[in-house]
mmCIF file of C-alpha atoms in Angstrom:
data_model
loop_
_atom_site.group_PDB
_atom_site.id
_atom_site.type_symbol
_atom_site.label_atom_id
_atom_site.label_comp_id
_atom_site.label_asym_id
_atom_site.label_seq_id
_atom_site.Cartn_x
_atom_site.Cartn_y
_atom_site.Cartn_z
ATOM 1 C CA UNK A 1 -6.725 -1.877 18.241
ATOM 2 C CA UNK A 2 -5.903 -2.678 14.521
ATOM 3 C CA UNK A 3 -4.615 0.344 12.531
ATOM 4 C CA UNK A 4 -3.639 -1.306 9.346
ATOM 5 C CA UNK A 5 -1.930 -4.168 7.584
ATOM 6 C CA UNK A 6 0.809 -5.040 5.000
ATOM 7 C CA UNK A 7 0.259 -8.867 4.084
ATOM 8 C CA UNK A 8 0.763 -10.855 7.247
ATOM 9 C CA UNK A 9 2.046 -7.765 9.318
ATOM 10 C CA UNK A 10 -0.916 -6.337 11.331
ATOM 11 C CA UNK A 11 -0.101 -2.953 12.745
ATOM 12 C CA UNK A 12 -1.714 -2.626 15.999
ATOM 13 C CA UNK A 13 -1.736 -1.074 19.332
ATOM 14 C CA UNK A 14 -2.987 -2.901 22.498
ATOM 15 C CA UNK A 15 -1.604 -3.342 25.941
ATOM 16 C CA UNK A 16 0.014 -6.766 24.928
ATOM 17 C CA UNK A 17 0.754 -6.042 21.354
ATOM 18 C CA UNK A 18 2.432 -3.118 19.781
ATOM 19 C CA UNK A 19 3.648 -2.837 16.262
ATOM 20 C CA UNK A 20 2.626 0.780 15.275
ATOM 21 C CA UNK A 21 3.403 3.462 12.435
ATOM 22 C CA UNK A 22 5.190 6.235 13.759
ATOM 23 C CA UNK A 23 5.434 8.215 10.356
ATOM 24 C CA UNK A 24 4.451 7.732 6.914
ATOM 25 C CA UNK A 25 5.566 9.435 3.553
ATOM 26 C CA UNK A 26 4.278 8.965 0.097
ATOM 27 C CA UNK A 27 5.991 9.996 -2.994
ATOM 28 C CA UNK A 28 4.207 10.479 -6.244
ATOM 29 C CA UNK A 29 5.932 11.585 -9.554
ATOM 30 C CA UNK A 30 5.036 11.910 -13.023
ATOM 31 C CA UNK A 31 7.295 11.311 -15.876
ATOM 32 C CA UNK A 32 8.331 14.226 -18.543
ATOM 33 C CA UNK A 33 10.696 14.214 -21.350
ATOM 34 C CA UNK A 34 12.113 17.182 -22.682
ATOM 35 C CA UNK A 35 12.140 17.484 -26.546
ATOM 36 C CA UNK A 36 15.008 19.444 -27.887
ATOM 37 C CA UNK A 37 14.294 21.533 -31.060
ATOM 38 C CA UNK A 38 17.105 23.305 -33.019
ATOM 39 C CA UNK A 39 17.565 26.941 -32.634
ATOM 40 C CA UNK A 40 14.444 27.006 -30.599
ATOM 41 C CA UNK A 41 13.122 26.323 -27.003
ATOM 42 C CA UNK A 42 12.739 22.828 -25.833
ATOM 43 C CA UNK A 43 9.058 21.580 -24.536
ATOM 44 C CA UNK A 44 7.925 18.966 -22.309
ATOM 45 C CA UNK A 45 5.830 15.969 -23.104
ATOM 46 C CA UNK A 46 4.129 13.891 -20.420
ATOM 47 C CA UNK A 47 5.027 10.543 -20.235
ATOM 48 C CA UNK A 48 2.931 9.098 -17.302
ATOM 49 C CA UNK A 49 3.286 8.769 -13.723
ATOM 50 C CA UNK A 50 5.831 6.611 -12.107
ATOM 51 C CA UNK A 51 5.364 4.183 -9.301
ATOM 52 C CA UNK A 52 4.304 5.424 -5.998
ATOM 53 C CA UNK A 53 6.824 4.894 -3.281
ATOM 54 C CA UNK A 54 5.906 4.678 0.519
ATOM 55 C CA UNK A 55 8.278 5.038 3.444
ATOM 56 C CA UNK A 56 6.972 3.921 6.844
ATOM 57 C CA UNK A 57 8.727 4.258 10.274
ATOM 58 C CA UNK A 58 7.565 1.661 12.544
ATOM 59 C CA UNK A 59 7.725 0.776 16.040
ATOM 60 C CA UNK A 60 7.971 -2.547 17.521
ATOM 61 C CA UNK A 61 7.818 -3.203 21.345
ATOM 62 C CA UNK A 62 8.388 -6.889 22.315
ATOM 63 C CA UNK A 63 5.712 -8.222 24.843
ATOM 64 C CA UNK A 64 4.559 -11.622 25.803
ATOM 65 C CA UNK A 65 1.938 -12.046 22.814
ATOM 66 C CA UNK A 66 4.183 -10.418 19.933
ATOM 67 C CA UNK A 67 8.111 -11.368 19.561
ATOM 68 C CA UNK A 68 9.778 -8.843 17.583
ATOM 69 C CA UNK A 69 11.952 -11.663 15.634
ATOM 70 C CA UNK A 70 8.577 -13.086 14.410
ATOM 71 C CA UNK A 71 7.699 -9.752 12.645
ATOM 72 C CA UNK A 72 11.412 -9.234 11.490
ATOM 73 C CA UNK A 73 11.433 -12.678 9.937
ATOM 74 C CA UNK A 74 7.917 -12.093 7.926
ATOM 75 C CA UNK A 75 9.246 -8.916 6.908
ATOM 76 C CA UNK A 76 12.517 -10.239 5.534
ATOM 77 C CA UNK A 77 10.799 -12.895 3.934
ATOM 78 C CA UNK A 78 8.693 -10.578 2.025
ATOM 79 C CA UNK A 79 11.763 -8.476 1.020
ATOM 80 C CA UNK A 80 13.904 -11.627 -0.109
ATOM 81 C CA UNK A 81 11.017 -13.478 -1.973
ATOM 82 C CA UNK A 82 9.592 -10.533 -3.644
ATOM 83 C CA UNK A 83 6.217 -10.853 -2.276
ATOM 84 C CA UNK A 84 3.593 -8.192 -2.981
ATOM 85 C CA UNK A 85 0.830 -7.382 -0.822
ATOM 86 C CA UNK A 86 -2.038 -4.877 -0.324
ATOM 87 C CA UNK A 87 -1.305 -1.717 2.295
ATOM 88 C CA UNK A 88 -4.397 -1.116 4.168
ATOM 89 C CA UNK A 89 -4.391 1.813 6.889
ATOM 90 C CA UNK A 90 -7.306 2.384 8.710
ATOM 91 C CA UNK A 91 -10.078 0.699 6.835
ATOM 92 C CA UNK A 92 -8.818 2.383 3.576
ATOM 93 C CA UNK A 93 -6.880 0.597 0.738
ATOM 94 C CA UNK A 94 -3.559 2.559 -0.266
ATOM 95 C CA UNK A 95 -2.816 2.960 -3.843
ATOM 96 C CA UNK A 96 -4.124 1.272 -6.892
ATOM 97 C CA UNK A 97 -1.798 -1.748 -6.870
ATOM 98 C CA UNK A 98 -0.020 -3.840 -4.328
ATOM 99 C CA UNK A 99 3.213 -2.879 -3.106
ATOM 100 C CA UNK A 100 6.681 -4.892 -2.452
ATOM 101 C CA UNK A 101 8.880 -4.327 0.371
ATOM 102 C CA UNK A 102 11.734 -2.659 -1.448
ATOM 103 C CA UNK A 103 14.178 -1.706 1.781
ATOM 104 C CA UNK A 104 14.175 -2.159 5.167
ATOM 105 C CA UNK A 105 16.443 -0.839 7.958
ATOM 106 C CA UNK A 106 16.539 -1.779 11.643
ATOM 107 C CA UNK A 107 17.287 0.040 14.989
ATOM 108 C CA UNK A 108 17.513 -1.912 18.019
ATOM 109 C CA UNK A 109 17.595 -0.770 21.718
ATOM 110 C CA UNK A 110 18.726 -2.873 24.300
ATOM 111 C CA UNK A 111 16.591 -3.549 27.700
ATOM 112 C CA UNK A 112 17.827 -5.427 30.398
ATOM 113 C CA UNK A 113 20.394 -7.916 28.481
ATOM 114 C CA UNK A 114 17.907 -8.334 25.380
ATOM 115 C CA UNK A 115 16.614 -6.270 22.575
ATOM 116 C CA UNK A 116 12.885 -5.468 23.434
ATOM 117 C CA UNK A 117 12.493 -2.267 21.460
ATOM 118 C CA UNK A 118 12.926 -2.152 17.653
ATOM 119 C CA UNK A 119 12.559 0.807 15.304
ATOM 120 C CA UNK A 120 12.125 -0.124 11.509
ATOM 121 C CA UNK A 121 12.099 1.846 8.317
ATOM 122 C CA UNK A 122 10.826 0.545 5.318
ATOM 123 C CA UNK A 123 10.323 1.561 1.757
ATOM 124 C CA UNK A 124 7.439 -0.049 -0.244
ATOM 125 C CA UNK A 125 7.218 0.485 -4.089
ATOM 126 C CA UNK A 126 3.807 -0.060 -5.933
ATOM 127 C CA UNK A 127 3.782 -3.464 -7.982
ATOM 128 C CA UNK A 128 2.341 -3.428 -11.271
ATOM 129 C CA UNK A 129 2.727 -6.965 -13.024
ATOM 130 C CA UNK A 130 0.758 -6.587 -16.326
ATOM 131 C CA UNK A 131 1.505 -4.642 -19.375
ATOM 132 C CA UNK A 132 -2.237 -2.990 -19.916
ATOM 133 C CA UNK A 133 -2.193 1.003 -19.587
ATOM 134 C CA UNK A 134 -3.130 2.246 -16.431
ATOM 135 C CA UNK A 135 -6.368 3.673 -18.269
ATOM 136 C CA UNK A 136 -7.335 0.180 -19.641
ATOM 137 C CA UNK A 137 -6.694 -1.177 -15.889
ATOM 138 C CA UNK A 138 -9.094 1.676 -14.465
ATOM 139 C CA UNK A 139 -11.967 1.252 -17.067
ATOM 140 C CA UNK A 140 -11.832 -2.654 -16.484
ATOM 141 C CA UNK A 141 -12.247 -1.773 -12.450
ATOM 142 C CA UNK A 142 -14.711 0.634 -13.096
ATOM 143 C CA UNK A 143 -16.848 -1.545 -15.318
ATOM 144 C CA UNK A 144 -16.339 -4.657 -12.768
ATOM 145 C CA UNK A 145 -17.512 -2.402 -10.228
ATOM 146 C CA UNK A 146 -20.386 -1.111 -12.036
ATOM 147 C CA UNK A 147 -21.541 -4.569 -12.901
ATOM 148 C CA UNK A 148 -21.347 -5.924 -9.458
ATOM 149 C CA UNK A 149 -23.372 -2.845 -7.790
ATOM 150 C CA UNK A 150 -27.176 -2.677 -8.565
ATOM 151 C CA UNK A 151 -28.210 1.169 -8.814
ATOM 152 C CA UNK A 152 -30.474 2.330 -6.196
ATOM 153 C CA UNK A 153 -32.850 3.486 -8.681
ATOM 154 C CA UNK A 154 -33.403 -0.168 -10.251
ATOM 155 C CA UNK A 155 -33.805 -1.688 -6.633
ATOM 156 C CA UNK A 156 -36.411 0.851 -5.888
ATOM 157 C CA UNK A 157 -38.317 -0.001 -9.248
ATOM 158 C CA UNK A 158 -38.228 -3.748 -8.680
ATOM 159 C CA UNK A 159 -39.641 -2.875 -5.241
ATOM 160 C CA UNK A 160 -42.703 -0.827 -6.675
ATOM 161 C CA UNK A 161 -43.433 -3.607 -9.185
ATOM 162 C CA UNK A 162 -43.487 -6.120 -6.446
ATOM 163 C CA UNK A 163 -45.595 -4.221 -4.368
ATOM 164 C CA UNK A 164 -48.078 -3.389 -7.440
ATOM 165 C CA UNK A 165 -48.238 -7.062 -8.235
ATOM 166 C CA UNK A 166 -49.191 -8.075 -4.616
#
């Protein structure tokens, strides 16, 4: 059963393929600037939100269908090449933007003279590649979604009109 994905890395739990998320944490922060006023209390000014960071603890178990080294190579290439990908968990797209792999740590466990089990901790950071404001990006996204979707009332009115003419 597939539980999610990050680029070419598919999180799943099956009898012959185990690459699963053990834990996830997400950090969201806003930016504030403290304005100092001479002989008076300072005040805070909101400067926007920071990029979201997600940490995943992942368990890889080597099976005949899944080689740990392949997954580690894929993740390592993402890290070294600065690739950005969407993070999907369940059927839900996480975040407003894709993520980059910011860091990765590995803990290997040896069984019968070979490594068959790896615990990974990866940190993903939201990736935004344009200078438009977040407000502009959201408005454009909403406008695009509204033009692609025909409101139900319009569809019903068109069907009624077709039935009258028939």
